[in-house]
Coordinates of C-alpha atoms and ligand atoms in Angstrom, one line a residue:
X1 CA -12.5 33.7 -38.8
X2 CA -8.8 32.8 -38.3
X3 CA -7.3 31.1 -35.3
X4 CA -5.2 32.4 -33.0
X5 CA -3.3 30.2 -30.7
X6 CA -0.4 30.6 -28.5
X7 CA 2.6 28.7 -29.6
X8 CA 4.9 27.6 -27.4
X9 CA 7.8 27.7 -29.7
X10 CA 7.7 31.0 -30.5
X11 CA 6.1 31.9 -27.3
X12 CA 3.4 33.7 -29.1
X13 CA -0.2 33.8 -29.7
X14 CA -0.1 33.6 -33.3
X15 CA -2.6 33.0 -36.5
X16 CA -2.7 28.9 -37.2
X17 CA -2.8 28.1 -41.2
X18 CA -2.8 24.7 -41.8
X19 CA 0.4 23.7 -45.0
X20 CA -2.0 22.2 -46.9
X21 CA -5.4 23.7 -47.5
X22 CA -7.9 22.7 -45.2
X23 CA -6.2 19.6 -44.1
X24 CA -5.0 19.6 -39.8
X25 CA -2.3 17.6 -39.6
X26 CA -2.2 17.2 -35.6
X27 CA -0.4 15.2 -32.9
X28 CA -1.3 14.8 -29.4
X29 CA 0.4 12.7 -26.6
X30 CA -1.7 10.1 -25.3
X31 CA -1.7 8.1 -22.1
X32 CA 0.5 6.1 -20.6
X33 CA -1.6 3.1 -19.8
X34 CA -0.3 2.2 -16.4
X35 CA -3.4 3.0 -14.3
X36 CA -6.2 4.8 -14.8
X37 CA -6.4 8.2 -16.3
X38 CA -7.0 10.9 -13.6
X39 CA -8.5 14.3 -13.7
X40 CA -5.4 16.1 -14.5
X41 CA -4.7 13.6 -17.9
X42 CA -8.8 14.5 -18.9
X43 CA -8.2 18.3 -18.3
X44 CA -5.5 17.6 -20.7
X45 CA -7.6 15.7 -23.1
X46 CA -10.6 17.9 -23.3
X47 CA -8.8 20.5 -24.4
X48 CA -7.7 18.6 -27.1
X49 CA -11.6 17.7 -27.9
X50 CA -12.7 21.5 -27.8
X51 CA -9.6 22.0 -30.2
X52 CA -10.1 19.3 -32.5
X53 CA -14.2 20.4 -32.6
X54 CA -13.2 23.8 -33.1
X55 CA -11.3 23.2 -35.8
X56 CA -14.1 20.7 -37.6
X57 CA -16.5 23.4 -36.8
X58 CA -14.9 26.0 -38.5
X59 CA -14.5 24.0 -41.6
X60 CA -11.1 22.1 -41.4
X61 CA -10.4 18.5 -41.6
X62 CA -8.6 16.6 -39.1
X63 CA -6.3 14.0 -39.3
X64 CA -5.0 13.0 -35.7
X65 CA -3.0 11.1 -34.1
X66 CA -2.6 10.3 -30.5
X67 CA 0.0 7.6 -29.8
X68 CA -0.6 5.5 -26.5
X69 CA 2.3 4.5 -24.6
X70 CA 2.2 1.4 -23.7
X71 CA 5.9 0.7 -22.9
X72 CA 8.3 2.9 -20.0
X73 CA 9.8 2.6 -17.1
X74 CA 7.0 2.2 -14.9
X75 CA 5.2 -0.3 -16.9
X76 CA 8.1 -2.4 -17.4
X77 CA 8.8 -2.4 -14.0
X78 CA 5.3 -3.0 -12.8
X79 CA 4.7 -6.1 -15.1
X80 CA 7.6 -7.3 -14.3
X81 CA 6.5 -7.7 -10.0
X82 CA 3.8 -8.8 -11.3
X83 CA 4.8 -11.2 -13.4
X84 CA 3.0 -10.9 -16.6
X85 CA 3.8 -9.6 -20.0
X86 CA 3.5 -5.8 -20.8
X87 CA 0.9 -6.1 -23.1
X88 CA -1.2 -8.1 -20.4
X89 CA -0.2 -5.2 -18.0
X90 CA -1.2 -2.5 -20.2
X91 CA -4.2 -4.1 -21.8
X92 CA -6.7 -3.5 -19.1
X93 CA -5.6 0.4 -18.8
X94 CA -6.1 0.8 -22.4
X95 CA -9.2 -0.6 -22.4
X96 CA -10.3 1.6 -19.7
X97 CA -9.1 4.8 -20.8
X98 CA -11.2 4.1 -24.1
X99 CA -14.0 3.7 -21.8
X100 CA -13.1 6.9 -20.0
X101 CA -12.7 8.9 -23.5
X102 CA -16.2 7.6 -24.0
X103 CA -17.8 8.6 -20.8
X104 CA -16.2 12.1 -21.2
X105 CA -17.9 12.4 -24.7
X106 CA -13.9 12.7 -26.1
X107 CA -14.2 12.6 -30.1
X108 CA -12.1 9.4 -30.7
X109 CA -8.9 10.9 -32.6
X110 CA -8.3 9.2 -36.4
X111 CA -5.9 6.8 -35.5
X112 CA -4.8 5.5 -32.7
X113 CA -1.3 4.0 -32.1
X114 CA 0.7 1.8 -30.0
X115 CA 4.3 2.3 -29.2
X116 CA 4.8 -1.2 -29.2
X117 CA 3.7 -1.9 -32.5
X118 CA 6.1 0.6 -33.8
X119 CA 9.4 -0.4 -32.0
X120 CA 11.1 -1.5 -35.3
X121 CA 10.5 2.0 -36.8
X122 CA 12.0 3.3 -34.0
X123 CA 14.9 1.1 -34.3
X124 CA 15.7 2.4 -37.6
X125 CA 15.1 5.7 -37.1
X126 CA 17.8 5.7 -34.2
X127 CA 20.0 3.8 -37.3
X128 CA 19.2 6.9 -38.8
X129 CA 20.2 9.2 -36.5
X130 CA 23.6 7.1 -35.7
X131 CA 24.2 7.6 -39.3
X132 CA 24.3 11.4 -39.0
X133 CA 26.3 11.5 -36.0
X134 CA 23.5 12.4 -33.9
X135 CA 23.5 9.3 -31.9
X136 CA 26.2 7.0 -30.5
X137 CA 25.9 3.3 -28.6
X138 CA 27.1 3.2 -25.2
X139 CA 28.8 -0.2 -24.5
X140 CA 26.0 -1.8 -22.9
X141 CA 24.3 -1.7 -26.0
X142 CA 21.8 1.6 -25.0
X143 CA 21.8 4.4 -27.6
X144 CA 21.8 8.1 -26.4
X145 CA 21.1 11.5 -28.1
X146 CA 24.1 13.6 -28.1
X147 CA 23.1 16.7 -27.4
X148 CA 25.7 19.1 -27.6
X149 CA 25.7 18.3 -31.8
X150 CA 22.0 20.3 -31.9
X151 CA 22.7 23.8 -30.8
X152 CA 18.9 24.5 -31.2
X153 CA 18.3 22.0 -27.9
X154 CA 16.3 24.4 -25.2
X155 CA 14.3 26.5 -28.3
X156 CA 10.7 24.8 -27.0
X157 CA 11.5 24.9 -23.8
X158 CA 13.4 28.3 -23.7
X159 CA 16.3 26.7 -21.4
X160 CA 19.6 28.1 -21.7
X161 CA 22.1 25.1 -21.6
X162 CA 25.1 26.5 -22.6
X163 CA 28.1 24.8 -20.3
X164 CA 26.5 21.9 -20.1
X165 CA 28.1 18.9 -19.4
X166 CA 29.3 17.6 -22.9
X167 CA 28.5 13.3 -23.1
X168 CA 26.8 13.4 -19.3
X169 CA 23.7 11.2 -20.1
X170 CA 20.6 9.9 -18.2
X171 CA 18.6 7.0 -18.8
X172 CA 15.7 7.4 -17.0
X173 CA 12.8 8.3 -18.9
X174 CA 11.6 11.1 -16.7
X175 CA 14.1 13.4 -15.0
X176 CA 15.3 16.3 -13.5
X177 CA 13.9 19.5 -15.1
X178 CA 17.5 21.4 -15.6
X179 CA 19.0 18.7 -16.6
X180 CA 20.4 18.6 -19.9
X181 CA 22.6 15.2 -20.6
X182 CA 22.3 12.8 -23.7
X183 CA 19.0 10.8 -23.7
X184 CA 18.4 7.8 -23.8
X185 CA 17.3 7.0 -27.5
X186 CA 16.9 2.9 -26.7
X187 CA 17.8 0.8 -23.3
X188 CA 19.7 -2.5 -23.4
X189 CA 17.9 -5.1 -21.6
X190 CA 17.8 -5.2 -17.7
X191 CA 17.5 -8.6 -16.2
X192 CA 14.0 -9.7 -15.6
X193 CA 12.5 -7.0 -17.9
X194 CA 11.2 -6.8 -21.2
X195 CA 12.7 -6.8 -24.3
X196 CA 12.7 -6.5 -27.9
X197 CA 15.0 -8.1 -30.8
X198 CA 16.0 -4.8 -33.3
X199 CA 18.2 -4.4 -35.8
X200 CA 19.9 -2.0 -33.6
X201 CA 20.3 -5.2 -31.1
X202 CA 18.3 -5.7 -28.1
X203 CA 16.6 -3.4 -25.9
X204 CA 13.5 -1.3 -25.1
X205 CA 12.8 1.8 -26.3
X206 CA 13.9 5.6 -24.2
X207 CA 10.4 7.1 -24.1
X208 CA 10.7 10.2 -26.3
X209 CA 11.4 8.2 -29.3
X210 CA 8.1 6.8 -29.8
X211 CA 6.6 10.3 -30.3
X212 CA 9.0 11.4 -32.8
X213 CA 8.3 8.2 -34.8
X214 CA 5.0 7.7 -34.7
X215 CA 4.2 11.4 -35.6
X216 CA 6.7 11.1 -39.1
X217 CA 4.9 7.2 -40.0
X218 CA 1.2 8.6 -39.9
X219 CA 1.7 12.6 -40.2
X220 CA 5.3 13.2 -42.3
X221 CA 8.5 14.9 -41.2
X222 CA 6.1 18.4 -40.5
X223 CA 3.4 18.4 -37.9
X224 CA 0.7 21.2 -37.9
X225 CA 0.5 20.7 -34.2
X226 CA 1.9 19.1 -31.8
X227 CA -0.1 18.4 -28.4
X228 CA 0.2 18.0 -24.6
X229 CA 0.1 18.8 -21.3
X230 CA 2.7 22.0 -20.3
X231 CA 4.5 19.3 -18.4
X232 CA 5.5 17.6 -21.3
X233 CA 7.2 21.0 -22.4
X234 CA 10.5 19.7 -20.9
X235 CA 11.5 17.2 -21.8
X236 CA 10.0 15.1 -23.4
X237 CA 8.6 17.2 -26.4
X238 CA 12.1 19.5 -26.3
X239 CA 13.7 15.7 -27.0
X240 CA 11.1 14.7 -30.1
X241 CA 12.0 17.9 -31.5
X242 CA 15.9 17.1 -31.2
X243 CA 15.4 13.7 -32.9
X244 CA 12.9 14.6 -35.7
X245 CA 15.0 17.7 -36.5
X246 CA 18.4 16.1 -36.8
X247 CA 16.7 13.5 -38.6
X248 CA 15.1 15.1 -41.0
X249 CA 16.8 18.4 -40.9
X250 CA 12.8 19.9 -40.9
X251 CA 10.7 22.0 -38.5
X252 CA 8.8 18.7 -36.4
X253 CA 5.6 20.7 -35.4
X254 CA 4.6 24.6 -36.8
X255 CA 2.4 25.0 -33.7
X256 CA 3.2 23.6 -29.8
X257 CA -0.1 23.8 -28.0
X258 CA 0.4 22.8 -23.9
X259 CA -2.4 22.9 -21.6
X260 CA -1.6 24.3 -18.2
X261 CA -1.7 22.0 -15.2
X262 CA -4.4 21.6 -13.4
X263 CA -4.6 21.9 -9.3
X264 CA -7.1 20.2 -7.1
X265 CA -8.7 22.2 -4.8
X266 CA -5.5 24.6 -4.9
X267 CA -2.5 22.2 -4.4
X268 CA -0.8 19.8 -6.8
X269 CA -2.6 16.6 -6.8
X270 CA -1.0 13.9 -5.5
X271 CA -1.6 10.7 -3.6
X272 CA -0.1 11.6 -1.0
X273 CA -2.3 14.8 -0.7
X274 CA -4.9 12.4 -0.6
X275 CA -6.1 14.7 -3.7
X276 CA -5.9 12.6 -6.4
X277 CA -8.7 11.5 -8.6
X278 CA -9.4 9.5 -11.5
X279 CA -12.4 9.8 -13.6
X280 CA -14.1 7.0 -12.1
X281 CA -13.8 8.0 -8.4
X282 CA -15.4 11.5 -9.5
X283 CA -18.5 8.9 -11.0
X284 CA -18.0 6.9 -7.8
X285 CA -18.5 10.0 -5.9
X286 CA -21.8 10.8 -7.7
X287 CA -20.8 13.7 -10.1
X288 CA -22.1 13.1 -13.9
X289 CA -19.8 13.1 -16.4
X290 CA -21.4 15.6 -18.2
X291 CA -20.5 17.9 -15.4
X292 CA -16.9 17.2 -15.2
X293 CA -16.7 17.5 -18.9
X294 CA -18.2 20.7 -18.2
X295 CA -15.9 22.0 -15.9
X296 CA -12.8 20.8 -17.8
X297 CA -14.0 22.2 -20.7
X298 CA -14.8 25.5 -19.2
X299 CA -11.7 27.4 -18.2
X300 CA -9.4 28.2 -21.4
X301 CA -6.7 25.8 -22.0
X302 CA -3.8 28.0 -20.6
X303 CA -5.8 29.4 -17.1
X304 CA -5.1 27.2 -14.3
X305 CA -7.9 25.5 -13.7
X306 CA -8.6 24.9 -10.2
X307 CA -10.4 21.8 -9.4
X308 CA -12.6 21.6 -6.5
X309 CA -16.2 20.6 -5.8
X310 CA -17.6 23.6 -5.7
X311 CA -16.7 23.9 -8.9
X312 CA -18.3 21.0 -10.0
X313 CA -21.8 21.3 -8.5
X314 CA -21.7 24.7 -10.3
X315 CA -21.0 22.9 -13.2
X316 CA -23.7 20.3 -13.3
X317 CA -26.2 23.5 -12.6
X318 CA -25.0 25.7 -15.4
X319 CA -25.3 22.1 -17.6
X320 CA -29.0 21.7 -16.2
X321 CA -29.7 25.6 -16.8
X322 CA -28.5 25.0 -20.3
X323 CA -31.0 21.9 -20.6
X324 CA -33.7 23.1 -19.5
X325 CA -34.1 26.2 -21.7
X326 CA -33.0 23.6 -24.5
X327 CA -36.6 22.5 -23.2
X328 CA -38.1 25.7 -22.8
X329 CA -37.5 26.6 -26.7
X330 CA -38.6 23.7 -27.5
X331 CA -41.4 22.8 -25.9
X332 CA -42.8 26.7 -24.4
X333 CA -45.6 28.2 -26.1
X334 CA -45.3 31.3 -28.0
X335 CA -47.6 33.1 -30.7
X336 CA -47.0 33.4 -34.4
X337 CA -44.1 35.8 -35.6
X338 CA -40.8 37.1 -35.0
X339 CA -39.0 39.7 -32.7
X340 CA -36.0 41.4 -34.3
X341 CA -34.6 42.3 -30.7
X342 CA -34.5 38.2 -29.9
X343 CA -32.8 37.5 -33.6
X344 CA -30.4 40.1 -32.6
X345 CA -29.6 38.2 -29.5
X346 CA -29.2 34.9 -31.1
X347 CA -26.9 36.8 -33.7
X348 CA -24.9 38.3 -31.3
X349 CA -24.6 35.1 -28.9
X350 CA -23.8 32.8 -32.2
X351 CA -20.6 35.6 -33.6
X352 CA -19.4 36.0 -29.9
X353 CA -19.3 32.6 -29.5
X354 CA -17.1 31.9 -32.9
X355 CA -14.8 34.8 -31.9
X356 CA -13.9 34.0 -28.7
X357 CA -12.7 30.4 -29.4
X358 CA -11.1 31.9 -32.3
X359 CA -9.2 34.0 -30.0
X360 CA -7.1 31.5 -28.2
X361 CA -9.8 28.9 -27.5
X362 CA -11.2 31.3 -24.7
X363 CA -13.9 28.9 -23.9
X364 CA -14.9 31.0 -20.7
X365 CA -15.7 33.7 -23.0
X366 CA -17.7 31.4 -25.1
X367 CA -19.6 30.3 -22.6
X368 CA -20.5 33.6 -21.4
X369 CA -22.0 34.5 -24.5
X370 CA -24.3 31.6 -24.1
X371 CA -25.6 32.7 -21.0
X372 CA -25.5 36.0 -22.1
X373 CA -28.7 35.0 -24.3
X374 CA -29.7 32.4 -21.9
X375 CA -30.6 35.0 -19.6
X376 CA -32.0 37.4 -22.2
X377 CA -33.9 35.4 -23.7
X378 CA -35.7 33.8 -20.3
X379 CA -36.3 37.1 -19.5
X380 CA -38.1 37.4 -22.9
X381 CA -39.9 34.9 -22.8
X382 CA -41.3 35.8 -18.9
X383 CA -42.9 38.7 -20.6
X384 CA -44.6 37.3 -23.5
X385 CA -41.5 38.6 -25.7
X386 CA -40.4 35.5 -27.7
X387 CA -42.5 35.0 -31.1
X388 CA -42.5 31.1 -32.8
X389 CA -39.8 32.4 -35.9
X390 CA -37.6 33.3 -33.2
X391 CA -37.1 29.8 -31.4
X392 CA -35.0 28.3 -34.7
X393 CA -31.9 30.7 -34.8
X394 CA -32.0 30.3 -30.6
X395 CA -32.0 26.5 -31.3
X396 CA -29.4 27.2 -34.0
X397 CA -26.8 28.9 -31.5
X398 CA -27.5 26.0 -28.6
X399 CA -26.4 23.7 -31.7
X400 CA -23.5 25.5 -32.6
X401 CA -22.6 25.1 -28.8
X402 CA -23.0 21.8 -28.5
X403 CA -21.0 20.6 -31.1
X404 CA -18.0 21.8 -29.2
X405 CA -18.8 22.0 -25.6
X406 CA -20.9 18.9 -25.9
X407 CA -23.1 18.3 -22.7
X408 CA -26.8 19.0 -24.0
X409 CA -28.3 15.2 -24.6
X410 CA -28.2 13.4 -21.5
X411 CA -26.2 10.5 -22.0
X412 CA -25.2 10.6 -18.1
X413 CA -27.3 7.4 -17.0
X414 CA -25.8 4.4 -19.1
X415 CA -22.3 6.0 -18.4
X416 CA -22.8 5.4 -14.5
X417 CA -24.5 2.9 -15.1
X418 CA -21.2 1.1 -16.8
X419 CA -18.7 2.6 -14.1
X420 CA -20.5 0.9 -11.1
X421 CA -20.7 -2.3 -13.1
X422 CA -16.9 -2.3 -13.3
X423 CA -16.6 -0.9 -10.0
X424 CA -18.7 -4.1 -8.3
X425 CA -16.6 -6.5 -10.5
X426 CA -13.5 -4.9 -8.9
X427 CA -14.9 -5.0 -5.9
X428 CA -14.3 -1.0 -5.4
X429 CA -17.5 0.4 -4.2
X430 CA -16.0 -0.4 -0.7
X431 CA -14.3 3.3 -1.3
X432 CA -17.1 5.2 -2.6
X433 CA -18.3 7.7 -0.2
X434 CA -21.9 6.2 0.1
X435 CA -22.0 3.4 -1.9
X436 CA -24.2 2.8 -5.0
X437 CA -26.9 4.7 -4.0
X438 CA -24.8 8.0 -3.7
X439 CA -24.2 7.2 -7.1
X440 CA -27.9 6.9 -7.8
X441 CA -29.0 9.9 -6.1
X442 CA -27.6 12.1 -8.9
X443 CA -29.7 10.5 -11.1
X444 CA -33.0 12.1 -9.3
X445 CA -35.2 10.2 -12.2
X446 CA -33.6 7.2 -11.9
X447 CA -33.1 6.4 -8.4
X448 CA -33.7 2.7 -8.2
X449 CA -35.9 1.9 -5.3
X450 CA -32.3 -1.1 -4.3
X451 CA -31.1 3.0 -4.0
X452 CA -33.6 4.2 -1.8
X453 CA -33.3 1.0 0.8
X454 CA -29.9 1.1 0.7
X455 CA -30.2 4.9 1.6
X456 CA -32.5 4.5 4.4
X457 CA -30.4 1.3 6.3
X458 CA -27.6 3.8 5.9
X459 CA -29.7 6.5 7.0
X460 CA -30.5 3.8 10.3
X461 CA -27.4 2.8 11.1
X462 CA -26.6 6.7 11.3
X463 CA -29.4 7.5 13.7
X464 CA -28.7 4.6 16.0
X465 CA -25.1 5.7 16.4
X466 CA -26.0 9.2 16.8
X467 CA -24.5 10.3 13.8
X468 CA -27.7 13.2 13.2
X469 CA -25.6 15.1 10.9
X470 CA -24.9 11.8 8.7
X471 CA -28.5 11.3 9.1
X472 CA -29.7 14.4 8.0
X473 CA -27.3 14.7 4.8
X474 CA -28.8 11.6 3.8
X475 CA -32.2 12.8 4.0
X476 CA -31.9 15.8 2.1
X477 CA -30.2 13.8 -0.4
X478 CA -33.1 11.5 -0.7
X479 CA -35.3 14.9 -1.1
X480 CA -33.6 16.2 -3.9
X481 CA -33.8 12.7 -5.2
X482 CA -37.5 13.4 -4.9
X483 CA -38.1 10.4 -2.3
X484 CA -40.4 11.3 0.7
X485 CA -39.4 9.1 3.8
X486 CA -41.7 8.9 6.6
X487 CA -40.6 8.1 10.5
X488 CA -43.9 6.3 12.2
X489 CA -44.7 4.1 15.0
X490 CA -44.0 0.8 12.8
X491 CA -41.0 1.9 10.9
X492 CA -39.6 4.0 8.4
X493 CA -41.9 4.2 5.3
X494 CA -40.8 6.1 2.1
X495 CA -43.0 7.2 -1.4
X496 CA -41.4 9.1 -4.4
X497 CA -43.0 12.3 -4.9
Ligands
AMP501 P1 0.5 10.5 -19.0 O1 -0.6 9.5 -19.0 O2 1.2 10.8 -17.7 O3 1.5 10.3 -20.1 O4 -0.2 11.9 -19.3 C1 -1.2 12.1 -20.3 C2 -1.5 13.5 -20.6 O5 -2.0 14.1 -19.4 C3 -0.3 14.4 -20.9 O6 -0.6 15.2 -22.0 C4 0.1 15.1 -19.7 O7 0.7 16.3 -20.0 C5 -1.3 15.3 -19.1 N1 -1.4 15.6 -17.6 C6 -0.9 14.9 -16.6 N2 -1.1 15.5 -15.4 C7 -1.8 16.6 -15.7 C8 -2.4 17.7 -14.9 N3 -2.3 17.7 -13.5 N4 -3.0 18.7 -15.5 C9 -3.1 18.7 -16.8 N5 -2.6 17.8 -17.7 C10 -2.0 16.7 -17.1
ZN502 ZN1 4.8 12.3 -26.8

């Protein structure tokens, strides 16, 4: 069945067809490894996880790339106060959002690549475009984009800039949404910061130009599909198409794919908002990662997806209701034969599910078809309904799930497991709302019994301040963790159920 996506060039869902037979030649924006990757970056990159599955799963090959930036303004600056090199800086945040790709079962794309090892590519590709008029130095030795020579500047982005200033420019990599001035291509040095030797001179490159690049090296002068987060609309991916185009005089990318931006509990997440998490607070917190995966994954790429807790406990059930009738099928008892009306369902649930991420990767709809059968089928088996031949095809369909949505095994435990590690050698925990044994308590069947003490001190120190509410959340939470605590005359005793 043929994929329909909504392209943000032409503003359209359209039918994808890849140039070259079954060959995806796709490019997604990676991080900028300045700090850790937050829940907003992951919404970003899941989708690109349940595209790229998609995709495999419906017969294509991939070839991706997903540059990671590991040179801008911030990082510059930030290695710079604290005096170490960027790669120092940024090594630690790479290294970390590799972990983070891992603990959110993220398919690792086919290549990965640094801007920095590119930078003199990018210097003579900016030779290039000087060449063609297209680009001009500045007397401090920066190059811009001129603008006003590519009349097609706004076509991504749908911005009208006729009457713009002609030669205005601005340097700084991320700016003002309606502004449309020259660009910086490459930056001459700035006292105290890095830079690089080029045969355009010295300098550091403007951050659009890495994209552009990169994506012609690995992919060639026409993209498939080109990959990010609807924030990256304007103007950073409006600017790779300005340099690839004049360059080559090509189409960059066939397809533009954004993801919509997510909100946290309804506002814009920010610091400030107190509102801001990465991946490894939600861990902290004691949400699995197959339940954030979950919730990422869940609402279709260009539906705002509203983050809140809620949201997520809802998550980890509809990830535990999936397991356990994983369990069901495989380990119920049922008699010898089939049941047309169950193959029906698993035929219905398995085409439904196809369709609907064929139609614009409408992974809520997919889902739904799931649990359509899920629930069907529960209620089949309740009344002695399901027959032995039946329990393949159903086993088929949760297969043909999980190869996109991912969340089935339960790989949870060695992922926490590795985010407190790192936590207690940062000496983070201090933050976490109870500690290591919150963390813990999610895993109700591995709940170490250093957990359970920890719990009941805190538990305590609760009770003698009079903090009964604290006390009794922490209680229940040792329930559910299956721990029975017991208040007598010499003490608190506790027993696992
Ligand atoms: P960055 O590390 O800032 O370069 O961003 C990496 C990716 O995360 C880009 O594709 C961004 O578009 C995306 N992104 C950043 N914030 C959000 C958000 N709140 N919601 C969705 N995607 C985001
Ligand atoms: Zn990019």
């Amino acid at each position: 069945m043929a994929l329909r996506l909504f392209n943000t060039l032409s503003a359209k869902v359209e039918e994808f067809q890849p140039q070259q037979d079954h060959l995806v030649r796709m490019y997604s924006c990676g991080p900028t490894v300045y700090d850790y990757g937050h829940v907003g970056n992951f919404r970003t990159f899941v989708f690109v996880d349940i595209l790229r599955r998609f995709l495999q799963q419906s017969g294509y090959e991939l070839k991706h790339v997903m540059n990671i930036t590991d040179v801008d303004d911030k990082i510059i600056r930030n290695a710079a106060k604290q005096g170490v090199t960027v790669g120092e800086y940024t090594k630690k945040y790479e290294q970390a959002f590799r972990e983070d790709m891992q603990t959110l079962s993220l398919e690792t794309p086919e290549l990965i690549v640094r801007a920095t090892e590119n930078i003199p590519d990018m210097a003579a590709f900016i030779a290039g475009l000087e060449q063609k008029g297209y680009a001009y130095r500045a007397d401090d030795g920066s190059y811009y984009f001129r603008i006003a020579k590519f009349p097609e500047y706004g076509k991504l982005s749908k911005k009208d800039f006729a009457g713009m200033e002609v030669g205005a420019r601005v340097d700084v990599d991320e700016y003002d949404k309606d502004n449309a001035r020259d660009f910086a291509l490459w930056k001459a040095p700035k006292p105290g910061e890095a830079w690089w030797d080029t045969a355009i001179g010295a300098g550091r490159p403007g951050w659009h130009i890495e994209c552009s690049v990169m994506a012609r090296k690995f992919l060639g002068d026409t993209l498939d599909m080109h990959l990010g987060g609807e924030d990256l609309i304007f103007p950073h991916h409006e600017n790779e198409i300005a340099q690839s185009e004049a360059l080559t005089g090509k189409p960059f990318a066939r397809f533009w794919v954004h993801a919509r931006f997510l909100l946290v509990e309804g506002e814009k997440m920010s610091k400030s908002l107190g509102n801001f998490y990465t991946l490894r607070d939600l861990v902290l917190k004691g949400h699995k990662p197959s339940s954030i995966r979950y919730l990422l994954a869940s609402v279709p790429y260009r539906r705002q997806l509203n983050f809140t807790f809620g949201g997520l406990k809802q998550a980890a059930s509809s990830v535990e209701r999936l397991r356990n009738f994983k369990l069901r099928l495989e380990t119920g008892h049922f008699e010898p034969g089939s049941n047309p009306k169950i193959a029906a369902l698993a035929q219905t649930a398995r085409e439904c599910f196809t369709a609907t991420l064929a139609d614009d990767l409408n992974t809520a709809e997919a889902l739904a078809a799931v649990f359509d059968m899920v629930r069907e089928v529960n209620a089949a088996a309740d009344a002695g309904e399901v027959r032995k031949n039946d329990i393949p095809p159903l086993l088929a369909v949760l297969t043909q799930f999980d190869q996109i949505f991912d969340v089935l095994r339960d790989t949870d435990a060695p992922k926490i497991e590795r985010i407190l590690e790192w936590a207690q050698k940062e000496g983070n925990l201090d933050g976490v709302s109870n500690g290591r044994a919150d963390v813990y308590g999610t895993l109700t069947s591995k709940v170490s019994d250093q957990g359970v003490e920890e719990l009941i001190a805190k538990r305590e120190a609760a009770r003698r301040a009079r903090d009964f509410k604290a006390s009794d959340a922490i209680r229940a939470q040792l329930a559910e963790a299956g721990i029975i605590v017991e208040d007598t005359k010499d003490g608190v005793r506790w027993k696992r159920k």
